[in-house]
Coordinates of C-alpha atoms in Angstrom, one line a residue:
Chain A
X1 CA 121.6 196.9 334.8
X2 CA 124.9 199.1 334.5
X3 CA 127.3 198.8 331.7
X4 CA 130.9 200.9 330.9
X5 CA 131.7 201.2 327.7
X6 CA 134.1 201.9 326.1
X7 CA 135.0 203.5 322.3
X8 CA 138.4 203.1 321.8
X9 CA 139.6 205.0 318.9
X10 CA 142.6 206.7 317.5
X11 CA 142.5 210.3 318.7
X12 CA 140.7 210.0 321.4
X13 CA 138.6 206.9 323.6
X14 CA 135.0 207.3 324.6
X15 CA 134.0 205.9 328.3
X16 CA 130.8 205.9 329.5
X17 CA 128.4 204.4 332.0
X18 CA 124.4 202.7 329.8
X19 CA 122.1 200.8 330.3
X20 CA 120.3 198.0 329.0
X21 CA 117.8 200.4 326.8
X22 CA 121.0 201.8 325.8
X23 CA 120.8 205.5 327.6
X24 CA 124.1 206.8 328.8
X25 CA 124.9 207.9 331.8
X26 CA 127.9 209.2 332.4
X27 CA 130.4 209.6 329.7
X28 CA 134.6 211.2 329.1
X29 CA 136.8 211.0 326.9
X30 CA 140.9 210.3 327.2
X31 CA 143.4 211.4 324.7
X32 CA 145.1 207.9 322.8
X33 CA 148.8 207.8 322.9
X34 CA 150.3 205.1 324.5
X35 CA 148.7 201.9 326.0
X36 CA 151.3 202.9 329.0
X37 CA 149.8 206.7 329.2
X38 CA 145.9 205.9 328.6
X39 CA 145.2 203.0 329.7
X40 CA 145.7 203.1 332.7
X41 CA 142.8 206.0 332.8
X42 CA 140.4 203.8 330.9
X43 CA 141.3 201.8 333.5
X44 CA 140.5 204.2 336.5
X45 CA 137.8 205.5 334.9
X46 CA 135.8 202.1 334.8
X47 CA 137.5 200.9 338.4
X48 CA 135.3 203.9 339.9
X49 CA 132.7 202.5 338.0
X50 CA 132.3 199.3 340.0
X51 CA 133.8 200.6 343.3
X52 CA 132.9 198.4 346.3
X53 CA 131.8 201.3 347.7
X54 CA 129.1 202.8 345.4
X55 CA 125.3 200.8 346.2
X56 CA 124.9 197.8 343.9
X57 CA 122.8 198.7 341.9
X58 CA 125.1 201.4 340.6
X59 CA 127.7 199.6 340.1
X60 CA 128.8 198.1 336.5
X61 CA 128.5 194.7 335.7
X62 CA 130.7 194.0 331.8
X63 CA 132.1 196.4 330.3
X64 CA 131.9 196.1 325.6
X65 CA 134.6 198.1 324.0
X66 CA 134.2 198.6 320.0
X67 CA 137.9 199.2 319.0
X68 CA 139.7 200.8 316.4
X69 CA 141.3 197.6 314.3
X70 CA 142.5 195.4 312.3
X71 CA 141.1 193.9 316.1
X72 CA 141.5 190.1 316.7
X73 CA 137.5 189.4 317.1
X74 CA 137.9 185.1 317.2
X75 CA 136.4 184.1 320.1
X76 CA 139.2 181.3 319.8
X77 CA 141.6 182.5 319.2
X78 CA 144.8 182.7 320.9
X79 CA 145.4 186.4 320.3
X80 CA 141.6 186.7 320.7
X81 CA 140.7 190.6 321.9
X82 CA 143.7 192.2 320.8
X83 CA 144.9 194.9 318.4
X84 CA 146.7 193.4 315.9
X85 CA 149.1 195.4 312.8
X86 CA 147.6 199.1 313.5
X87 CA 149.8 201.3 311.8
X88 CA 149.6 203.2 315.4
X89 CA 152.7 201.2 316.9
X90 CA 152.4 201.5 320.1
X91 CA 149.1 199.7 320.3
X92 CA 150.5 197.0 317.4
X93 CA 149.7 193.3 319.1
X94 CA 148.4 195.3 322.5
X95 CA 145.6 192.8 324.1
X96 CA 142.3 194.8 324.8
X97 CA 140.7 192.8 326.6
X98 CA 142.9 190.3 328.4
X99 CA 144.4 193.9 329.9
X100 CA 140.7 195.6 330.7
X101 CA 139.3 191.6 332.3
X102 CA 142.9 191.3 334.8
X103 CA 142.0 195.2 335.9
X104 CA 138.2 194.8 336.3
X105 CA 137.9 191.3 336.7
X106 CA 133.9 191.7 335.0
X107 CA 132.8 190.4 331.5
X108 CA 134.6 191.8 328.9
X109 CA 132.3 192.5 325.2
X110 CA 135.1 193.4 322.2
X111 CA 134.0 194.1 318.7
X112 CA 135.7 196.4 315.9
X113 CA 134.8 199.9 316.2
X114 CA 132.3 199.7 313.3
X115 CA 130.5 196.5 314.1
X116 CA 129.7 198.8 317.0
X117 CA 127.8 201.8 315.6
X118 CA 126.1 199.3 313.2
X119 CA 125.1 197.3 316.6
X120 CA 124.4 200.4 318.3
X121 CA 122.1 201.0 315.1
X122 CA 120.4 198.0 315.2
X123 CA 119.5 197.6 318.8
X124 CA 118.1 200.7 318.8
X125 CA 118.4 203.2 316.0
X126 CA 117.2 203.4 312.0
X127 CA 118.1 199.4 311.8
X128 CA 116.0 198.3 314.4
X129 CA 115.5 194.6 313.9
X130 CA 117.3 193.7 311.0
X131 CA 119.5 191.1 310.4
X132 CA 121.2 192.1 308.4
X133 CA 122.1 196.0 307.9
X134 CA 125.6 197.5 306.6
X135 CA 127.1 199.9 308.5
X136 CA 130.5 202.3 306.8
X137 CA 131.1 205.0 308.6
X138 CA 134.0 207.5 305.9
X139 CA 135.6 210.0 307.2
X140 CA 139.8 209.9 307.9
X141 CA 139.1 206.3 307.5
X142 CA 136.8 204.5 305.6
X143 CA 135.5 201.0 307.8
X144 CA 132.4 199.1 307.4
X145 CA 130.4 197.3 310.1
X146 CA 128.2 194.0 308.9
X147 CA 125.6 192.1 309.7
X148 CA 124.1 189.0 308.3
X149 CA 121.2 186.5 309.7
X150 CA 121.5 188.3 313.6
X151 CA 125.3 188.0 313.9
X152 CA 127.9 190.5 312.8
X153 CA 130.5 189.3 310.9
X154 CA 134.1 188.1 311.7
X155 CA 134.3 185.2 309.7
X156 CA 138.5 185.0 308.9
X157 CA 139.6 188.6 310.5
X158 CA 136.6 191.0 310.1
X159 CA 135.3 193.2 307.1
X160 CA 138.3 195.9 305.9
X161 CA 135.7 196.6 303.0
X162 CA 137.6 200.6 302.5
X163 CA 139.7 198.9 300.3
X164 CA 138.2 196.8 297.4
X165 CA 139.1 198.4 294.5
X166 CA 137.0 200.9 293.0
X167 CA 136.6 201.2 289.2
X168 CA 138.2 204.8 288.1
X169 CA 135.4 207.5 287.0
X170 CA 136.1 208.2 283.4
X171 CA 138.0 211.7 283.8
X172 CA 139.5 211.9 287.6
X173 CA 143.0 212.0 287.0
X174 CA 143.3 211.6 290.3
X175 CA 145.9 208.3 291.7
X176 CA 144.7 207.5 294.6
X177 CA 146.1 208.4 299.0
X178 CA 146.0 204.7 300.6
X179 CA 149.5 203.1 300.8
X180 CA 148.9 200.1 300.2
X181 CA 146.0 200.2 297.3
X182 CA 145.8 204.1 295.8
X183 CA 142.4 204.1 293.9
X184 CA 140.8 201.5 296.7
X185 CA 137.3 203.3 298.5
X186 CA 138.9 204.7 301.0
X187 CA 142.1 205.9 298.4
X188 CA 139.4 207.5 296.5
X189 CA 136.8 208.4 299.1
X190 CA 138.3 209.2 302.9
X191 CA 139.0 213.0 303.5
X192 CA 142.5 212.9 302.8
X193 CA 141.5 212.1 299.1
X194 CA 139.3 215.0 298.9
X195 CA 141.2 217.2 300.4
X196 CA 144.4 216.0 298.0
X197 CA 142.7 215.9 294.8
X198 CA 140.5 219.4 296.1
X199 CA 142.8 221.0 297.7
X200 CA 140.8 221.6 300.8
X201 CA 139.2 219.8 304.2
X202 CA 135.6 218.6 302.7
X203 CA 133.7 220.6 305.0
X204 CA 135.6 224.5 302.2
X205 CA 134.4 222.3 299.3
X206 CA 130.8 222.2 300.7
X207 CA 129.5 224.5 297.6
X208 CA 131.6 223.2 295.1
X209 CA 128.8 220.1 293.5
X210 CA 131.3 218.6 291.4
X211 CA 133.0 217.9 294.5
X212 CA 129.4 216.0 295.4
X213 CA 128.9 214.7 292.4
X214 CA 132.2 212.7 292.4
X215 CA 132.4 211.3 295.5
X216 CA 128.9 210.4 295.6
X217 CA 129.9 208.6 292.4
X218 CA 132.6 206.0 294.6
X219 CA 130.8 205.6 297.6
X220 CA 127.9 204.6 295.4
X221 CA 129.9 201.5 293.9
X222 CA 130.9 200.9 297.4
X223 CA 127.4 200.6 298.6
X224 CA 126.6 198.4 295.2
X225 CA 128.8 196.1 295.3
X226 CA 128.3 195.3 298.9
X227 CA 124.5 194.8 297.9
X228 CA 125.9 192.4 295.4
X229 CA 127.9 191.0 298.8
X230 CA 125.9 191.5 300.8
X231 CA 122.4 191.9 300.6
X232 CA 122.3 194.2 303.7
X233 CA 118.3 195.0 304.8
X234 CA 119.7 198.9 305.1
X235 CA 123.2 201.0 304.4
X236 CA 123.9 202.8 306.9
X237 CA 126.2 205.9 305.6
X238 CA 128.4 207.9 308.5
X239 CA 130.8 209.3 309.7
X240 CA 132.7 212.9 309.2
X241 CA 132.5 212.5 304.9
X242 CA 128.2 212.4 305.1
X243 CA 127.7 215.2 307.5
X244 CA 127.6 216.6 303.9
X245 CA 124.1 215.4 303.7
X246 CA 124.0 216.7 299.4
X247 CA 125.6 213.0 298.6
X248 CA 122.6 211.4 300.5
X249 CA 120.4 212.1 297.2
X250 CA 122.8 211.9 294.7
X251 CA 124.5 208.0 296.1
X252 CA 120.9 207.0 296.1
X253 CA 120.8 207.8 292.2
X254 CA 124.0 206.1 291.3
X255 CA 123.4 202.9 293.3
X256 CA 120.1 203.1 291.5
X257 CA 121.9 203.4 287.7
X258 CA 125.0 201.3 288.8
X259 CA 122.3 198.1 289.6
X260 CA 120.5 198.9 286.4
X261 CA 117.0 197.6 287.5
X262 CA 118.7 193.8 287.7
X263 CA 117.5 193.2 291.0
X264 CA 114.5 194.1 292.1
X265 CA 113.4 194.8 296.3
X266 CA 110.7 196.8 297.9
X267 CA 114.0 197.9 300.1
X268 CA 115.6 199.4 296.6
X269 CA 112.0 200.7 296.1
X270 CA 112.2 202.6 298.9
X271 CA 115.5 203.8 298.7
X272 CA 115.3 207.1 300.4
X273 CA 115.6 204.7 303.7
X274 CA 117.3 201.7 302.3
X275 CA 120.5 204.2 302.5
X276 CA 120.4 206.0 305.2
X277 CA 122.4 208.2 307.8
X278 CA 122.9 207.1 311.4
X279 CA 119.6 207.6 313.4
X280 CA 121.7 207.7 316.7
X281 CA 123.0 211.4 317.0
X282 CA 127.0 210.7 316.6
X283 CA 126.3 208.3 320.0
X284 CA 126.5 204.9 317.5
X285 CA 129.7 203.9 318.6
X286 CA 129.3 204.1 322.5
X287 CA 126.0 203.0 322.3
X288 CA 127.0 200.0 320.6
X289 CA 129.3 198.9 322.8
X290 CA 126.7 199.2 326.1
X291 CA 124.8 196.0 324.0
X292 CA 129.0 194.7 323.0
X293 CA 128.8 194.6 327.2
X294 CA 125.8 193.3 327.7
X295 CA 126.3 190.6 325.2
X296 CA 129.2 189.4 326.9
X297 CA 126.9 189.1 330.1
X298 CA 125.0 186.1 328.1
X299 CA 128.5 185.0 326.8
Chain B
X1 CA 117.4 159.4 307.3
X2 CA 116.9 160.0 304.4
X3 CA 116.1 162.6 302.1
X4 CA 115.3 164.0 299.1
X5 CA 117.3 166.5 296.8
X6 CA 116.4 168.5 294.3
X7 CA 119.2 170.8 292.3
X8 CA 117.0 173.3 290.2
X9 CA 118.8 174.5 287.2
X10 CA 118.2 176.1 284.3
X11 CA 119.2 173.0 281.8
X12 CA 118.6 170.3 284.2
X13 CA 116.7 169.2 287.0
X14 CA 118.8 166.2 289.3
X15 CA 116.6 164.7 291.7
X16 CA 118.6 162.3 294.4
X17 CA 117.4 160.5 297.4
X18 CA 120.8 160.9 300.3
X19 CA 121.3 159.8 303.4
X20 CA 122.2 162.6 306.5
X21 CA 125.7 161.4 305.8
X22 CA 125.5 162.5 302.2
X23 CA 124.9 159.7 300.6
X24 CA 124.0 159.7 297.0
X25 CA 121.3 156.4 297.5
X26 CA 119.6 157.1 294.0
X27 CA 119.9 160.4 291.0
X28 CA 117.9 161.1 288.1
X29 CA 117.9 163.6 286.0
X30 CA 114.6 165.6 284.0
X31 CA 115.2 168.1 281.9
X32 CA 114.2 172.1 282.9
X33 CA 111.8 173.0 280.0
X34 CA 108.3 174.4 281.8
X35 CA 107.2 173.9 285.0
X36 CA 104.2 171.8 283.6
X37 CA 106.0 170.0 282.0
X38 CA 108.7 169.5 284.1
X39 CA 107.2 169.5 287.7
X40 CA 105.3 166.5 287.7
X41 CA 108.3 164.1 286.5
X42 CA 109.9 166.1 289.8
X43 CA 106.7 164.7 291.9
X44 CA 106.4 161.8 290.1
X45 CA 110.3 160.8 291.6
X46 CA 109.7 162.3 294.7
X47 CA 105.9 160.9 295.0
X48 CA 108.0 157.7 294.4
X49 CA 110.6 157.7 297.0
X50 CA 107.6 158.6 300.4
X51 CA 104.6 155.7 298.8
X52 CA 103.3 153.8 301.1
X53 CA 104.3 150.6 299.4
X54 CA 108.3 151.1 300.8
X55 CA 109.7 150.2 304.4
X56 CA 109.0 153.0 306.3
X57 CA 113.3 153.4 306.8
X58 CA 113.2 153.5 303.3
X59 CA 110.4 156.8 302.7
X60 CA 111.9 159.9 302.3
X61 CA 111.7 162.5 305.4
X62 CA 111.4 165.7 303.9
X63 CA 113.5 167.3 300.1
X64 CA 115.8 170.2 299.7
X65 CA 116.1 172.3 296.7
X66 CA 119.1 173.7 295.6
X67 CA 117.1 176.4 292.9
X68 CA 118.6 178.4 290.4
X69 CA 117.5 182.5 291.3
X70 CA 117.1 184.8 292.0
X71 CA 115.0 183.4 294.4
X72 CA 112.4 184.6 297.7
X73 CA 115.0 182.7 300.8
X74 CA 113.0 184.9 303.3
X75 CA 111.3 183.0 305.6
X76 CA 108.6 185.1 306.8
X77 CA 108.0 187.1 303.5
X78 CA 104.9 186.5 301.8
X79 CA 106.2 185.1 297.9
X80 CA 108.6 182.5 300.3
X81 CA 109.9 179.2 298.0
X82 CA 109.2 181.4 294.4
X83 CA 111.8 181.9 291.9
X84 CA 111.9 185.3 290.8
X85 CA 112.7 187.3 288.4
X86 CA 114.9 184.8 286.1
X87 CA 115.1 185.6 282.4
X88 CA 113.3 182.0 281.7
X89 CA 110.1 182.9 281.6
X90 CA 107.8 180.1 282.2
X91 CA 109.4 179.5 285.7
X92 CA 109.3 183.8 286.8
X93 CA 106.9 183.5 290.5
X94 CA 107.0 179.8 290.0
X95 CA 105.8 179.1 293.6
X96 CA 108.7 175.6 294.1
X97 CA 108.8 175.3 297.9
X98 CA 104.7 175.4 297.5
X99 CA 104.2 173.1 294.3
X100 CA 105.9 171.0 296.5
X101 CA 104.9 171.5 299.8
X102 CA 101.6 170.7 298.5
X103 CA 101.8 168.0 295.9
X104 CA 104.6 165.5 298.8
X105 CA 103.4 166.7 302.2
X106 CA 106.7 167.0 303.9
X107 CA 108.8 169.9 304.7
X108 CA 111.1 171.3 301.9
X109 CA 114.0 173.2 302.5
X110 CA 114.5 176.1 299.9
X111 CA 118.3 177.7 298.7
X112 CA 120.1 178.9 295.6
X113 CA 121.5 176.7 293.8
X114 CA 125.2 178.2 294.9
X115 CA 124.5 178.4 299.2
X116 CA 123.4 175.4 298.8
X117 CA 127.4 174.0 296.9
X118 CA 128.8 176.3 299.4
X119 CA 126.2 174.2 302.4
X120 CA 128.0 170.2 300.7
X121 CA 131.1 170.9 301.0
X122 CA 130.6 173.0 305.0
X123 CA 128.7 170.3 305.5
X124 CA 131.3 167.7 303.8
X125 CA 133.7 168.9 301.6
X126 CA 137.0 171.3 301.7
X127 CA 135.1 174.0 304.4
X128 CA 133.7 171.0 306.7
X129 CA 133.4 172.9 310.0
X130 CA 133.8 176.7 308.4
X131 CA 131.8 179.2 310.2
X132 CA 132.4 181.6 307.1
X133 CA 133.5 180.2 303.7
X134 CA 131.9 181.8 299.9
X135 CA 131.0 179.5 297.0
X136 CA 131.6 180.9 293.3
X137 CA 130.5 178.9 290.5
X138 CA 132.2 180.4 287.7
X139 CA 130.6 178.7 284.3
X140 CA 128.1 180.1 282.4
X141 CA 126.5 182.4 284.3
X142 CA 128.6 183.5 288.0
X143 CA 127.1 182.9 291.3
X144 CA 128.3 183.3 294.9
X145 CA 127.1 181.0 297.9
X146 CA 127.9 182.2 301.4
X147 CA 127.8 181.7 304.9
X148 CA 128.7 184.0 307.7
X149 CA 129.0 182.3 311.6
X150 CA 127.7 179.5 310.1
X151 CA 124.3 181.2 308.1
X152 CA 123.7 181.1 304.4
X153 CA 124.0 184.9 303.8
X154 CA 120.1 185.6 302.5
X155 CA 119.5 189.7 303.7
X156 CA 116.9 191.3 301.6
X157 CA 117.4 188.8 298.7
X158 CA 120.7 186.7 298.2
X159 CA 123.9 187.6 297.4
X160 CA 124.6 188.2 293.3
X161 CA 127.9 188.7 293.2
X162 CA 128.5 187.5 289.8
X163 CA 127.4 191.2 288.9
X164 CA 129.7 194.0 291.0
X165 CA 131.2 195.8 288.6
X166 CA 134.9 195.4 287.3
X167 CA 137.8 197.7 286.9
X168 CA 138.9 196.8 283.6
X169 CA 142.5 194.9 283.0
X170 CA 144.2 198.2 281.3
X171 CA 144.7 196.9 277.9
X172 CA 141.7 194.9 277.5
X173 CA 139.1 196.4 275.0
X174 CA 136.4 194.2 275.8
X175 CA 132.5 195.9 276.3
X176 CA 131.3 193.1 278.5
X177 CA 128.8 190.9 278.4
X178 CA 126.3 191.0 280.6
X179 CA 122.8 193.2 279.4
X180 CA 122.8 194.5 282.2
X181 CA 126.4 195.9 283.2
X182 CA 128.8 195.3 280.7
X183 CA 132.1 195.0 282.2
X184 CA 130.4 192.9 285.5
X185 CA 132.4 190.6 286.9
X186 CA 129.8 187.7 284.8
X187 CA 130.1 190.7 281.8
X188 CA 134.4 189.5 281.4
X189 CA 134.9 186.6 283.5
X190 CA 131.9 184.3 282.4
X191 CA 132.3 181.3 279.9
X192 CA 129.7 183.8 277.2
X193 CA 132.7 186.5 277.6
X194 CA 135.4 184.1 277.0
X195 CA 133.8 182.4 274.0
X196 CA 133.1 186.1 273.1
X197 CA 135.9 188.1 273.6
X198 CA 138.6 185.2 272.3
X199 CA 136.4 183.4 269.3
X200 CA 136.7 180.2 271.1
X201 CA 134.9 178.2 273.9
X202 CA 137.0 178.3 276.9
X203 CA 137.6 174.4 276.3
X204 CA 139.4 175.3 273.3
X205 CA 141.8 178.2 274.8
X206 CA 143.7 176.0 277.1
X207 CA 147.1 176.2 275.8
X208 CA 146.7 180.3 275.0
X209 CA 148.5 182.0 278.2
X210 CA 147.4 184.7 278.0
X211 CA 143.8 183.5 278.2
X212 CA 143.9 182.8 281.6
X213 CA 146.6 185.3 282.7
X214 CA 143.3 187.7 282.1
X215 CA 141.1 185.3 283.4
X216 CA 142.8 184.9 286.5
X217 CA 143.4 188.7 286.8
X218 CA 138.8 189.2 286.5
X219 CA 138.6 186.7 289.1
X220 CA 140.8 187.7 291.7
X221 CA 139.7 190.9 291.5
X222 CA 136.6 189.8 292.5
X223 CA 137.7 187.2 295.1
X224 CA 139.2 190.0 296.8
X225 CA 136.4 191.7 297.5
X226 CA 134.8 189.4 298.6
X227 CA 138.0 188.9 301.1
X228 CA 137.4 192.4 302.2
X229 CA 133.3 192.2 302.0
X230 CA 132.6 188.9 304.0
X231 CA 136.5 187.8 305.1
X232 CA 135.9 184.2 304.6
X233 CA 137.9 182.0 306.4
X234 CA 138.4 179.7 302.6
X235 CA 136.9 181.1 299.1
X236 CA 135.6 178.0 296.8
X237 CA 135.7 178.5 292.7
X238 CA 133.9 175.8 291.1
X239 CA 131.7 176.0 287.5
X240 CA 133.2 175.1 284.4
X241 CA 135.4 178.1 284.2
X242 CA 137.9 177.0 286.4
X243 CA 138.0 173.2 285.2
X244 CA 141.3 175.2 284.0
X245 CA 143.5 174.3 286.5
X246 CA 145.9 176.1 285.7
X247 CA 143.4 179.3 287.0
X248 CA 144.7 178.3 290.7
X249 CA 148.1 179.4 291.0
X250 CA 147.4 183.1 289.0
X251 CA 144.6 183.6 290.4
X252 CA 146.1 183.1 294.0
X253 CA 149.1 185.3 293.0
X254 CA 147.1 187.9 292.0
X255 CA 144.9 188.2 295.0
X256 CA 147.5 189.0 297.2
X257 CA 149.2 191.1 294.5
X258 CA 145.8 193.0 294.9
X259 CA 145.6 193.5 299.3
X260 CA 149.0 193.5 298.6
X261 CA 150.1 192.6 302.3
X262 CA 147.6 194.7 303.7
X263 CA 145.8 191.9 305.5
X264 CA 147.8 189.6 307.9
X265 CA 146.3 185.9 307.9
X266 CA 147.5 182.9 308.8
X267 CA 144.6 182.0 305.8
X268 CA 146.3 183.7 303.9
X269 CA 149.8 182.5 304.6
X270 CA 148.2 179.9 303.3
X271 CA 147.0 181.0 299.8
X272 CA 146.4 177.8 298.8
X273 CA 144.0 175.8 301.1
X274 CA 142.3 179.6 301.2
X275 CA 141.1 179.5 297.3
X276 CA 140.5 176.1 296.5
X277 CA 138.6 174.1 293.8
X278 CA 135.0 172.7 294.9
X279 CA 135.8 168.7 297.2
X280 CA 132.9 167.2 296.4
X281 CA 133.5 165.7 292.2
X282 CA 130.8 168.4 291.5
X283 CA 128.4 166.2 294.0
X284 CA 128.3 169.7 296.4
X285 CA 125.0 170.6 294.8
X286 CA 123.0 167.7 295.4
X287 CA 124.7 167.0 298.8
X288 CA 124.2 170.6 299.7
X289 CA 120.2 169.8 299.2
X290 CA 119.9 166.5 301.3
X291 CA 121.2 169.0 303.2
X292 CA 118.8 171.9 303.3
X293 CA 116.3 168.6 302.9
X294 CA 117.5 167.8 306.6
X295 CA 116.8 171.8 308.1
X296 CA 114.3 171.3 307.2
X297 CA 113.1 168.8 309.2
X298 CA 114.6 170.6 312.3
X299 CA 113.0 174.0 311.9

């Protein structure tokens, strides 16, 4: 079976065709400008993949969308499938699912970008077979995808764990970068905060241990809060900032210090596999979108 | 149908019989001392409710246990149904489910006390019909029960949200009461912290607004973190401390301030019904245990 997959990001739309094994067979990237400019190209791509001139086995049967947010993922909502109050003004209230369904006339699966990445990792990556897992992307912003009992977490909206408050580390005088919250997780630890605090982008700070020690303390706070709130079986850390792999041992150390033996589980005793990088080489989001498409054919 | 229900707490074991409508038909309370002393009385109670001399319709067909923790709620675990590393030493590693099953020979449902309370409220109380909800009990300790997508959250262990770190409120010099974490939520806001900080138990502080203003700020921090992490459709606040109903308007105000319009949902616009007291008059735990018993007959 072939599925269309759309990883809808703030700067680019990755459109792909994949199969039920998560293999990506074709892929293009389209810049994200305005819906009027971008969506016709996205639709054109997927239309070409279900054209009746193709042999039936070569046509996609559904599309999955892992979308930047906030988005409405509540199936019974009147605005299900819409992008909500995003700072990207032209996309505010854009009906992503309706637009694709109307144009393509096939089932459309839909979730947040980070839930998509998590779904990719749970289906084919480092969290394969787990029912409770979390994926943080730490880059220009910070997002969290979460699964509990085998279901991606939605609820009232969907998690926005990039905005949990941080306890400011002693000696850190940085006020935080988040326009809504100042010193929240994203405000203290996302890429722009690194750059503003230290005067250079993260990739130019690789040889400064104090940068990554402080960064690890904030990430560890968020990871620890996640353990107490969600009790996941695995926590995956991805995104540009986590390209600094020196962060992982520091984060693991500070998480264990923060928990201070209050929780005793085999997962925490195997902290190296508990707090872990993404395994799908940057394809977790688009692979998750393939899975969302497959799930849409079942619903 | 009749079900046995056990709300297993650190000071008392409430044993009850209820029906499929959550009605409590009989109830006794047994002090929690040691398993050797307490459990024979618990077993005797339930045995008397399934005695063959009773008409068949008057016998319980399962028992549900909402138990103080930490507990092993992972169905496939070798130690499923055990109390784990509790500070109540005689109960450490006590096989609660196995003990009841061996003695009673009927299905036994099992979850944490706070998941039990939440389940009661979701089934018959103020969260009826919701799929994503959270219950905090704020008393001698602080615990959180959580449901996502209709399933109580377990994962690696179960939530322990009483121990998330707090950002200390400016001017508050109290170091916190938690032996593991100092200034965690429980360390800053549970009953013993109130008493240690202000020199009197909470019930004697009712007329001091500064006490409840500070208390509300810490509870609001935890509630806000819960919204970002779990995105529940409702947050129920129960336990002895929440008997101070003056806390509710303050908590709601500080949660909205903390979120600072970052999330815009109809639930948050109706904050009075979003952050709400328990509705089942102190019976939410035992009613949840009735539901756990019913669920055990289906599994």
